[in-house]
XYZ file of C-alpha atoms in Angstrom:
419
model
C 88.080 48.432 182.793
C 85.180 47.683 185.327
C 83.237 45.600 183.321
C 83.125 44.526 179.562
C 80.131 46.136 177.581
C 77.439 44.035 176.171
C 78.380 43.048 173.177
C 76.785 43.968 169.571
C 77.303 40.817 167.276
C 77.760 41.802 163.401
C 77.911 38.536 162.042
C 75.745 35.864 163.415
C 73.655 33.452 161.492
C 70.047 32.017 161.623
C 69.154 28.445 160.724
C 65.703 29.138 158.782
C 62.478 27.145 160.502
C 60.491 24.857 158.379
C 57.652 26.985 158.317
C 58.913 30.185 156.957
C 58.059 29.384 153.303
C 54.762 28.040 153.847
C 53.943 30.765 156.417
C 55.445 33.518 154.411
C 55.406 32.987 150.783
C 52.001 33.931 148.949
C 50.355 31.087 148.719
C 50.373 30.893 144.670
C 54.002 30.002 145.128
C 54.001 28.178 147.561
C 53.854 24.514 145.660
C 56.640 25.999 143.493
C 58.620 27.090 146.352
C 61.097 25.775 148.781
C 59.924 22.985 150.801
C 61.158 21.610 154.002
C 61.956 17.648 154.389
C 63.723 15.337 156.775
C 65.215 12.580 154.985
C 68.967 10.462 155.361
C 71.644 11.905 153.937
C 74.438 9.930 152.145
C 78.203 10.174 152.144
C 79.464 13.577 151.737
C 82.638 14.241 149.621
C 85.257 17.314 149.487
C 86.304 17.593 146.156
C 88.013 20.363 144.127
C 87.074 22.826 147.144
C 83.169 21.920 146.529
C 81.074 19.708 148.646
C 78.981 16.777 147.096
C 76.066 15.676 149.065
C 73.188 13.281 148.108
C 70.445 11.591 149.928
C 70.319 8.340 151.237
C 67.347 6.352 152.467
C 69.460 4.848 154.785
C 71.869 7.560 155.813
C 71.040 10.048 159.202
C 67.743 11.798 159.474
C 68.817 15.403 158.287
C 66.892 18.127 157.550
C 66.936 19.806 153.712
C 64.974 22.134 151.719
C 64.249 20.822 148.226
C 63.953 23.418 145.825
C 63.516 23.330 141.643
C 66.524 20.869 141.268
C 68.910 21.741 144.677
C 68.851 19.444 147.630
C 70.309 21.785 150.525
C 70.458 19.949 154.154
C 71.516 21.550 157.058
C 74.955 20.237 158.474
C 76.234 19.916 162.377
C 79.037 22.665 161.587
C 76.693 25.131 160.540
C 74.311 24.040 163.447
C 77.314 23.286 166.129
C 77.165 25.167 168.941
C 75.778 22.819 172.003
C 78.564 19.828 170.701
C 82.011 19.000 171.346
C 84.846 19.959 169.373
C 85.236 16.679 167.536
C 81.472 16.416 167.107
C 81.351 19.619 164.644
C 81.421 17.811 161.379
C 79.786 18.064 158.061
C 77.462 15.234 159.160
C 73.642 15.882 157.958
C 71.369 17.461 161.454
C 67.859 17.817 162.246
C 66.353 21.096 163.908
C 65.518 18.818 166.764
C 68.971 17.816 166.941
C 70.206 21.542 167.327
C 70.207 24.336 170.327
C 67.035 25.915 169.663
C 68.465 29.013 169.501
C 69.728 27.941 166.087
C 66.163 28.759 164.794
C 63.617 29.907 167.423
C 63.986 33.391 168.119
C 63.117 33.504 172.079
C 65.657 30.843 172.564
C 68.424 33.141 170.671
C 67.951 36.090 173.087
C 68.096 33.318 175.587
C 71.776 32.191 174.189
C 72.678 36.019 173.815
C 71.944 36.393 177.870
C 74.151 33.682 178.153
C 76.753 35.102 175.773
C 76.999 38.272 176.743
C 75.302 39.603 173.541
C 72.742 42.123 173.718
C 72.009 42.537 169.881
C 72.680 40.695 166.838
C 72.410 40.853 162.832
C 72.196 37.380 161.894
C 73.136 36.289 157.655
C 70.896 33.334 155.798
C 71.813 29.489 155.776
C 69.664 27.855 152.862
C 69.539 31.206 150.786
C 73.219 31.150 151.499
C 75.027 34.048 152.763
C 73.826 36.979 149.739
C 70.650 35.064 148.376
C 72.766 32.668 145.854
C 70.053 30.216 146.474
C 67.298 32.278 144.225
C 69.893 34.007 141.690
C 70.361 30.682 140.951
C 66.557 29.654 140.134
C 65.140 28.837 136.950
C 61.662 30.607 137.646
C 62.315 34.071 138.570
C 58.656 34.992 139.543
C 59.133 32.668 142.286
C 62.751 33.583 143.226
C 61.758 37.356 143.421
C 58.838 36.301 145.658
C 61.010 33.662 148.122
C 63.255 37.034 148.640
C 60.310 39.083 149.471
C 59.184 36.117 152.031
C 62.617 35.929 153.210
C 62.777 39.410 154.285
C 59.131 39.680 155.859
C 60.021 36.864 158.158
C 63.614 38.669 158.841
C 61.317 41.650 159.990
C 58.386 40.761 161.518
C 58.999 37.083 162.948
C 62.616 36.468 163.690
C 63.011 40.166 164.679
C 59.984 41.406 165.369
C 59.738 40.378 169.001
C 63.219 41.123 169.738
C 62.751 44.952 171.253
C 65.251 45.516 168.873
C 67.986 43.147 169.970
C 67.867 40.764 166.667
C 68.425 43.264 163.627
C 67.190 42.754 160.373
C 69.662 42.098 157.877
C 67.973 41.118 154.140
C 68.101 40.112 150.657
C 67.850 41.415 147.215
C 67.008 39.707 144.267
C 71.138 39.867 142.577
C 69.636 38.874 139.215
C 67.683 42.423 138.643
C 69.349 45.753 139.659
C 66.346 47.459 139.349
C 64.381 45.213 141.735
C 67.375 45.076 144.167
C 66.873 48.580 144.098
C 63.080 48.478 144.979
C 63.730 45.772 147.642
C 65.906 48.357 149.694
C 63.861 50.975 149.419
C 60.739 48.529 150.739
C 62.907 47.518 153.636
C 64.142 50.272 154.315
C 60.554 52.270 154.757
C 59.991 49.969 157.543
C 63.383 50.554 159.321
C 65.838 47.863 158.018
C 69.047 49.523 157.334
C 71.706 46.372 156.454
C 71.565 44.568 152.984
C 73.556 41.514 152.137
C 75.700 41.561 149.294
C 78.151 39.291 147.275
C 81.670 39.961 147.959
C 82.935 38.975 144.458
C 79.697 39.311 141.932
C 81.633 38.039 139.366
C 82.225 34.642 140.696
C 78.115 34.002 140.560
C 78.243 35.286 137.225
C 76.932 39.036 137.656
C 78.627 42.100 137.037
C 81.351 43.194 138.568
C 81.724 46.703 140.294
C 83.912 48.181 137.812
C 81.392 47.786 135.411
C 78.734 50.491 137.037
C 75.783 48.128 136.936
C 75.556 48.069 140.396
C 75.558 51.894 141.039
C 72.096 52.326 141.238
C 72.281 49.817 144.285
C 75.150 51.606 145.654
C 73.356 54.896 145.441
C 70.005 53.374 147.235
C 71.968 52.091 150.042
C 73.587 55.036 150.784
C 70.806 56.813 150.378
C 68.763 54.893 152.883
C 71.881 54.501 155.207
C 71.886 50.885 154.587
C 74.939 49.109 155.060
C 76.291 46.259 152.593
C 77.317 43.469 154.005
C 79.415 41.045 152.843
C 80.329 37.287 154.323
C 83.819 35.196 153.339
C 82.042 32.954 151.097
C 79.683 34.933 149.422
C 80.699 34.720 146.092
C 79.947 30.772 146.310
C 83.769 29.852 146.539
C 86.415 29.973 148.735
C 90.127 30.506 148.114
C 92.105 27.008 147.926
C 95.831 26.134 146.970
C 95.738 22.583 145.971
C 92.542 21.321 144.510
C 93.185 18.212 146.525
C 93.939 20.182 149.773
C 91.380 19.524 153.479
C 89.210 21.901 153.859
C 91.054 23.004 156.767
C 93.513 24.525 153.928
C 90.427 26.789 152.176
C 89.578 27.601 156.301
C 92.742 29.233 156.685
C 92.749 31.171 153.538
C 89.387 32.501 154.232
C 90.360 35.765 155.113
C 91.310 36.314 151.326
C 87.976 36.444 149.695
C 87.325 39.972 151.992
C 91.044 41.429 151.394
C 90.667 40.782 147.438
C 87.033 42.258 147.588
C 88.062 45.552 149.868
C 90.882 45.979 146.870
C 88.013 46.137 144.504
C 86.316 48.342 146.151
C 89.292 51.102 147.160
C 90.323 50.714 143.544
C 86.897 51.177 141.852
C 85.434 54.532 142.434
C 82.983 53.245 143.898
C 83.577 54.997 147.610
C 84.461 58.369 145.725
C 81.143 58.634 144.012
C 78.673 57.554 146.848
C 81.192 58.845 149.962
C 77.879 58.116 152.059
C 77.850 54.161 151.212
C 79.134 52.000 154.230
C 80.593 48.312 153.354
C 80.776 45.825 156.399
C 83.431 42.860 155.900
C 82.400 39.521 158.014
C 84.202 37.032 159.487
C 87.315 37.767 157.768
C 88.664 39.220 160.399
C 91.206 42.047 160.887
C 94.854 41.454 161.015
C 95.374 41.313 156.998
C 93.919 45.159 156.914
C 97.179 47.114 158.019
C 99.518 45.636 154.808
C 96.757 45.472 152.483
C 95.957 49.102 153.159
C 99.660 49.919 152.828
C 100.176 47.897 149.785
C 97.239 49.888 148.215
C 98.680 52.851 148.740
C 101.847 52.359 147.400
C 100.251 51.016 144.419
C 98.209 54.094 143.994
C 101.516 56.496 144.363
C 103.898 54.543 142.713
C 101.707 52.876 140.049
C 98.336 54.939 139.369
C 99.536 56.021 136.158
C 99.897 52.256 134.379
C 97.720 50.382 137.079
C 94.015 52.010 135.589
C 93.286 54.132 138.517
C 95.098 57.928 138.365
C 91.891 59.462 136.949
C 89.148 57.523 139.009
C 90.714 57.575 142.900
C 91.687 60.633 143.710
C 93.220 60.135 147.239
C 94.979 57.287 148.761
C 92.641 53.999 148.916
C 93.472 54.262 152.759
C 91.542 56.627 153.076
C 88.268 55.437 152.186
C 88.851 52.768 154.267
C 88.611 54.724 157.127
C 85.842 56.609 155.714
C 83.715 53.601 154.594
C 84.304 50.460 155.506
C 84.061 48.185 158.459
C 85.627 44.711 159.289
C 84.876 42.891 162.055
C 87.107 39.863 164.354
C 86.426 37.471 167.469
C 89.873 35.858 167.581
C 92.421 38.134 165.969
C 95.436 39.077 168.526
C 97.554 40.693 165.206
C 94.154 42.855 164.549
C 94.240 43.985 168.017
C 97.939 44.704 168.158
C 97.750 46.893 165.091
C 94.521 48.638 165.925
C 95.892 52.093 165.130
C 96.275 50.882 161.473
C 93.006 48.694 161.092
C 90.912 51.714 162.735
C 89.289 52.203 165.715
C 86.213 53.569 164.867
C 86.488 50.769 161.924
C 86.330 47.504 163.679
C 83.372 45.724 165.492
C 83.019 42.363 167.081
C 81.021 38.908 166.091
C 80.581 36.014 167.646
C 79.242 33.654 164.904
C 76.780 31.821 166.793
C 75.692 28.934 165.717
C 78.672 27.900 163.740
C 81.588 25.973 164.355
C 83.829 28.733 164.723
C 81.256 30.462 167.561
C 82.740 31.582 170.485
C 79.633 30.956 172.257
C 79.241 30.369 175.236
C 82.876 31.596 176.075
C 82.594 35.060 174.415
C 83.133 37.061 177.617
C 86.213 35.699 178.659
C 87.503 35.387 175.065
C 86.712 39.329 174.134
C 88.518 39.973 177.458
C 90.977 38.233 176.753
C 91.414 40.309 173.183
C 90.948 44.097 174.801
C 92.825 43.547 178.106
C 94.755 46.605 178.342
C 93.205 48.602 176.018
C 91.442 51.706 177.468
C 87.716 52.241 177.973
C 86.455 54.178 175.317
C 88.643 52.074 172.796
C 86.641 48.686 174.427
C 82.938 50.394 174.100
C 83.529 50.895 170.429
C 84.964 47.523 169.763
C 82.206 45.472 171.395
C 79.545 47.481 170.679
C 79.690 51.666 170.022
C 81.169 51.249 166.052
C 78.568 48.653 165.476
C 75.612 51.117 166.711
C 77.169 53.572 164.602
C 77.485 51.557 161.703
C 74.070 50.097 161.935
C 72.170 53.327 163.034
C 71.040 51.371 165.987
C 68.728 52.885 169.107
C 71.156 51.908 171.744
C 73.294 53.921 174.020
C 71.543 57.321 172.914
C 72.363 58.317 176.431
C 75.921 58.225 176.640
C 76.517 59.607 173.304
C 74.404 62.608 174.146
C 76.038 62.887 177.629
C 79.676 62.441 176.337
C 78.670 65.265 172.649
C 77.570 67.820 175.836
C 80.456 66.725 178.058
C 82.971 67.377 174.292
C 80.965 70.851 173.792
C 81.341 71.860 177.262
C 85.063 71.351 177.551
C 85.451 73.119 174.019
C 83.543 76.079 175.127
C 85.262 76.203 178.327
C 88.773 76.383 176.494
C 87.724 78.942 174.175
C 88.918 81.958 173.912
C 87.120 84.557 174.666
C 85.177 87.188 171.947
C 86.530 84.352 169.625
């Protein structure tokens, strides 16, 4: 390999600046909307797998939004690349604390130069990772309108600039199918073509998938060719053993949340009736996919006829897998050693800059590190050709049009002739 392709990120994450609200939301809102404060923050407890936080006068300066009753502050392990190891901690930060490139735009593209990275689709840190934040709201009018605010500022300010390299990724309001509905279609008139999504509705108190609620969302995305994303996490919880156990215990597990969603999905129907939808699975990595994938397959021949699913998946879960969904890895040796069974036009790369588990600046030498040995073509899908593909991105037209005629020519030139 001569030289490791740029890499396209899949799951990054923005820190949201203080003036998006006020600059974005229409201003008859805005009083009723989030607002942005720096104030100390007190002792902050793990318990039962949930976080308690509360402000403290004389605690560290930390940035939080304060909206209708939640006090959200930003924490150094969502904000931790620039610090040591042992200085990643759920401590309280300010923005002027973090590497710009947390939240200014121009400074990102600066960190992706230094990374490695030449594009990136970046999920939400107050509105949480699928928009829990305003599902959660009391006054709807105002929820519906922060997602619409959210989502201009995606487009036009944190991407706008970019030439492309930062990629919009947006909200919908999860409370309302049919605006969800109307918010992909807006988005997607103006080019956005990724949606984020809750892995597990059910834990936020929706609908589940089963129940067909959500099928006029599925059909809009695939109609539109936008992907849905999902983020471990995105249901609000994340799997635990003991309720007592460090949170290095539900860091571990974390890969679960996207394994037990992906089983939803192969077992729901939902891939058979929209075969044009595309799910992306972040940060949970890779190595899980070859057993689950073989576990749902024996399940569906040895089992369909008690286990619910003879008469609504009609061929092996596998393979709308390899039809429909993506996952994605940065440190996953047991992903790359099974690559022929995860897919390899089904995996793509992250980096998840700015959080603790970034591999910024080091990504270079850590992807190498991953694909050494693997051939060429194999490495330009992994760090960057699958993700293009998946997110219908204006890179590399080039090469795929030289490599289709190069394929065409060498098909025609073995053909038989008068055939």
């Amino acid at each position: 390999m001569a030289e490791l392709p740029r890499i396209v990120s899949v799951d990054d994450h923005v820190i949201e600046p203080a003036h998006l609200f006020e600059t974005w939301l229409p201003a008859r809102y805005r009083a009723r909307g989030p607002q942005p404060l720096t104030a100390g923050i007190g002792q902050l407890a793990y318990i039962g797998g949930k976080y308690r936080i509360t402000m403290d006068p004389e605690g560290p300066p930390t940035d939080w939004w304060i909206y209708e009753d939640l006090r959200f502050p930003y924490k150094r392990n969502i904000a931790a690349v620039g610090f040591d190891r042992d200085e990643m901690t759920l401590e309280g930060i300010t923005r002027a604390e973090m590497r710009p490139g947390c939240w200014d735009p121009a400074e990102r593209l600066k960190d992706m130069d230094l990374n490695h990275v030449e594009a990136s689709l970046c999920f939400p840190t107050f509105p949480r990772f699928c928009g829990q934040t305003f599902a959660e709201a009391h006054d709807k009018e105002v929820a519906l309108a922060c997602v619409r605010a959210y989502n201009d500022w995606m487009v036009e300010e944190w991407c706008g600039d970019s030439g492309g390299r930062l990629v919009p990724l947006c909200l919908i309001p999860l409370w309302d199918v049919g605006l969800a509905v109307a918010e992909i279609e807006r988005n997607a008139a103006r080019g956005v073509r990724a949606v984020t999504f809750s892995e597990i509705p059910t834990h936020l108190g929706l609908p589940s998938i089963h129940s067909g609620h959500w099928d006029p969302f599925f059909a809009v995305c695939a109609e539109t060719g936008t992907v849905v994303n999902m983020h471990i996490g995105s249901s609000s919880q994340m799997p635990a053993a003991s309720p007592d156990a460090p949170p290095a215990v539900q860091a571990s597990l974390s890969f679960n949340n996207a394994m037990a969603s992906m089983m939803d999905f192969l077992f729901s129907g939902v891939l058979v009736r929209f075969p044009a939808l595309r799910l992306a699975y972040s940060e949970g990595q890779m190595g899980w996919i070859p057993y689950a994938l073989e576990r749902a397959d024996d399940v569906w021949r040895e089992h369909r006829a008690w286990g619910g699913v003879r008469d609504i998946v009609p061929e092996p879960p596998s393979s709308y897998y390899y039809r429909q969904i993506y996952c994605c890895f940065f440190r996953d040796r047991h992903g790359i050693a099974a690559l022929d069974a995860v897919g390899r036009d089904n995996a793509t790369f992250e980096t998840d800059y700015p959080h603790v588990d970034s591999t910024f600046p080091h990504t270079k030498e850590i992807a190498l590190d991953h694909v050494r040995g693997l051939d060429e073509e194999t490495v330009y899908k992994l760090m960057r050709g699958n993700a293009i593909r998946m997110l219908g991105l204006d890179l590399d037209r080039d090469r795929d049009r030289d490599q289709n005629r190069d394929r065409d020519g060498g098909r025609a030139a073995t053909r038989t002739p008068g055939r």
